[in-house]
Coordinates of C-alpha atoms in Angstrom, one line a residue:
X195 CA -26.7 65.5 19.2
X196 CA -27.9 61.9 18.1
X197 CA -31.7 61.3 18.9
X198 CA -33.0 59.6 21.6
X199 CA -34.4 56.3 20.1
X200 CA -31.7 55.7 18.0
X201 CA -29.0 53.0 18.2
X202 CA -25.9 54.2 19.9
X203 CA -23.2 54.0 17.5
X204 CA -20.4 51.2 18.7
X205 CA -16.8 51.8 18.8
X206 CA -13.6 50.9 20.7
X207 CA -11.4 53.1 22.3
X208 CA -8.2 53.0 24.7
X209 CA -9.0 53.6 28.4
X210 CA -6.8 55.4 31.0
X211 CA -4.7 52.4 31.2
X212 CA -4.4 51.7 27.1
X213 CA -6.9 49.0 27.4
X214 CA -9.5 48.8 24.6
X215 CA -13.5 49.1 25.4
X216 CA -16.0 48.5 23.1
X217 CA -19.6 49.9 23.7
X218 CA -21.3 46.7 22.6
X219 CA -19.4 45.0 25.6
X220 CA -21.7 46.7 27.7
X221 CA -24.9 45.3 26.5
X222 CA -27.2 44.3 29.2
X223 CA -26.1 47.3 31.2
X224 CA -27.1 51.1 31.4
X225 CA -24.2 53.1 29.9
X226 CA -23.7 57.0 31.0
X227 CA -21.5 58.0 28.3
X228 CA -20.3 61.6 29.0
X229 CA -18.1 63.6 26.6
X230 CA -16.3 66.6 28.3
X231 CA -13.5 69.0 26.9
X232 CA -10.4 68.3 28.8
X233 CA -8.6 66.7 31.9
X234 CA -7.8 68.6 34.9
X235 CA -9.6 71.7 33.9
X236 CA -12.2 73.7 36.3
X237 CA -15.6 72.3 34.8
X238 CA -14.3 68.8 33.9
X239 CA -13.0 68.2 37.2
X240 CA -16.2 69.1 39.1
X241 CA -18.1 66.9 36.7
X242 CA -15.8 64.1 37.0
X243 CA -15.6 64.5 40.9
X244 CA -19.4 64.4 41.1
X245 CA -19.6 61.4 39.1
X246 CA -17.0 59.7 41.4
X247 CA -19.1 60.7 44.4
X248 CA -22.2 59.2 43.2
X249 CA -20.5 56.2 41.4
X250 CA -21.8 53.8 44.0
X251 CA -25.3 54.7 43.6
X252 CA -24.9 54.3 39.6
X253 CA -23.4 51.0 40.0
X254 CA -26.4 50.1 42.4
X255 CA -28.7 51.0 39.6
X256 CA -27.0 48.8 37.2
X257 CA -25.0 51.5 35.2
X258 CA -21.6 52.1 34.0
X259 CA -19.8 55.5 33.5
X260 CA -17.6 56.1 30.7
X261 CA -16.0 59.2 30.2
X262 CA -14.7 60.7 26.8
X263 CA -12.6 63.6 25.5
X264 CA -9.5 64.0 23.0
X265 CA -7.1 63.7 25.7
X266 CA -4.5 61.1 25.7
X267 CA -4.2 57.9 27.6
X268 CA -1.4 59.4 29.6
X269 CA -3.5 62.5 30.3
X270 CA -6.4 60.3 31.5
X271 CA -4.4 58.0 33.6
X272 CA -3.0 61.1 35.8
X273 CA -6.7 62.9 35.8
X274 CA -7.9 59.4 37.4
X275 CA -5.2 59.4 39.8
X276 CA -5.3 63.0 40.9
X277 CA -9.1 62.6 41.7
X278 CA -9.7 59.1 42.6
X279 CA -11.9 58.4 39.5
X280 CA -13.3 54.8 40.0
X281 CA -14.9 54.8 36.2
X282 CA -13.4 54.5 32.9
X283 CA -11.9 57.5 31.0
X284 CA -11.8 56.9 27.1
X285 CA -8.9 58.5 24.8
X286 CA -10.4 59.8 21.5
X287 CA -7.4 62.0 20.0
X288 CA -8.6 61.5 16.7
X289 CA -12.6 62.7 17.5
X290 CA -13.7 59.7 15.8
X291 CA -16.1 58.8 18.5
X292 CA -16.7 62.7 19.4
X293 CA -18.0 63.2 15.7
X294 CA -19.9 60.0 15.6
X295 CA -22.0 61.2 18.7
X296 CA -22.3 64.6 17.1
X297 CA -20.7 66.5 20.0
X298 CA -17.6 68.1 18.1
X299 CA -18.8 71.9 16.9
X300 CA -17.0 74.6 15.0
X301 CA -17.4 78.1 15.7
X302 CA -16.0 81.2 13.8
X303 CA -13.8 83.3 16.3
X304 CA -13.6 87.2 16.5
X305 CA -10.5 86.9 14.1
X306 CA -12.6 84.9 11.5
X307 CA -10.4 81.7 12.6
X308 CA -12.4 78.5 12.8
X309 CA -12.5 77.0 16.0
X310 CA -13.5 73.6 17.0
X311 CA -14.3 72.0 20.2
X312 CA -15.8 69.2 22.2
X313 CA -19.2 70.3 23.6
X314 CA -19.9 69.0 27.2
X315 CA -22.7 66.3 26.5
X316 CA -24.2 63.3 27.9
X317 CA -25.9 60.4 26.8
X318 CA -27.8 57.4 28.6
X319 CA -27.7 54.4 26.6
X320 CA -30.0 51.4 27.6
X321 CA -29.5 47.7 28.0
X322 CA -30.1 46.9 24.2
X323 CA -27.7 49.8 23.0
X324 CA -30.5 52.5 22.5
X325 CA -30.2 56.3 23.2
X326 CA -32.9 56.8 25.8
X327 CA -31.5 60.4 27.1
X328 CA -29.5 63.0 25.3
X329 CA -28.2 66.1 26.8
X330 CA -26.2 68.7 25.3
X331 CA -24.5 71.7 26.8
X332 CA -24.8 70.5 30.3
X333 CA -24.0 72.2 33.5
X334 CA -20.7 70.1 34.7
X335 CA -21.5 70.4 38.2
X336 CA -25.2 69.4 37.7
X337 CA -25.2 66.8 35.4
X338 CA -24.0 63.7 37.4
X339 CA -26.9 64.0 39.6
X340 CA -29.5 64.5 36.9
X341 CA -28.2 61.3 35.0
X342 CA -28.2 59.3 38.3
X343 CA -32.2 60.5 38.7
X344 CA -32.5 59.4 34.7
X345 CA -30.6 56.1 35.3
X346 CA -33.0 54.9 38.3

């Protein structure tokens, strides 16, 4: 995880519609940047739907939500449509942003094979682009409410 008090690395990634989003374009707003392993899986769906349900309160508090995973733009589009997600999902199949935010971890499996994966993690970035909260290994269903409290 990146440390609280550091500048959030800037990036540009395509959203669920293929449109590029650059983090620095959100200066002046709070950003909840959450990383999740895979579209349409149980935990990821719980987390996304909880963010969806709290979305009006996040907007009222002046925050935007950006979800990031390695899934494709097309996969993100289906995930958004299946669950009525009103926020932006960003596609990072090359793991560039995932690695820049230090949420990609490798482990050795029982057979000795090296497995890599994305740790469910969330950052709160302030209006000036500084990381003010960093949470690793978050609980999918609880994380959105926790982040709303921190945004407020």
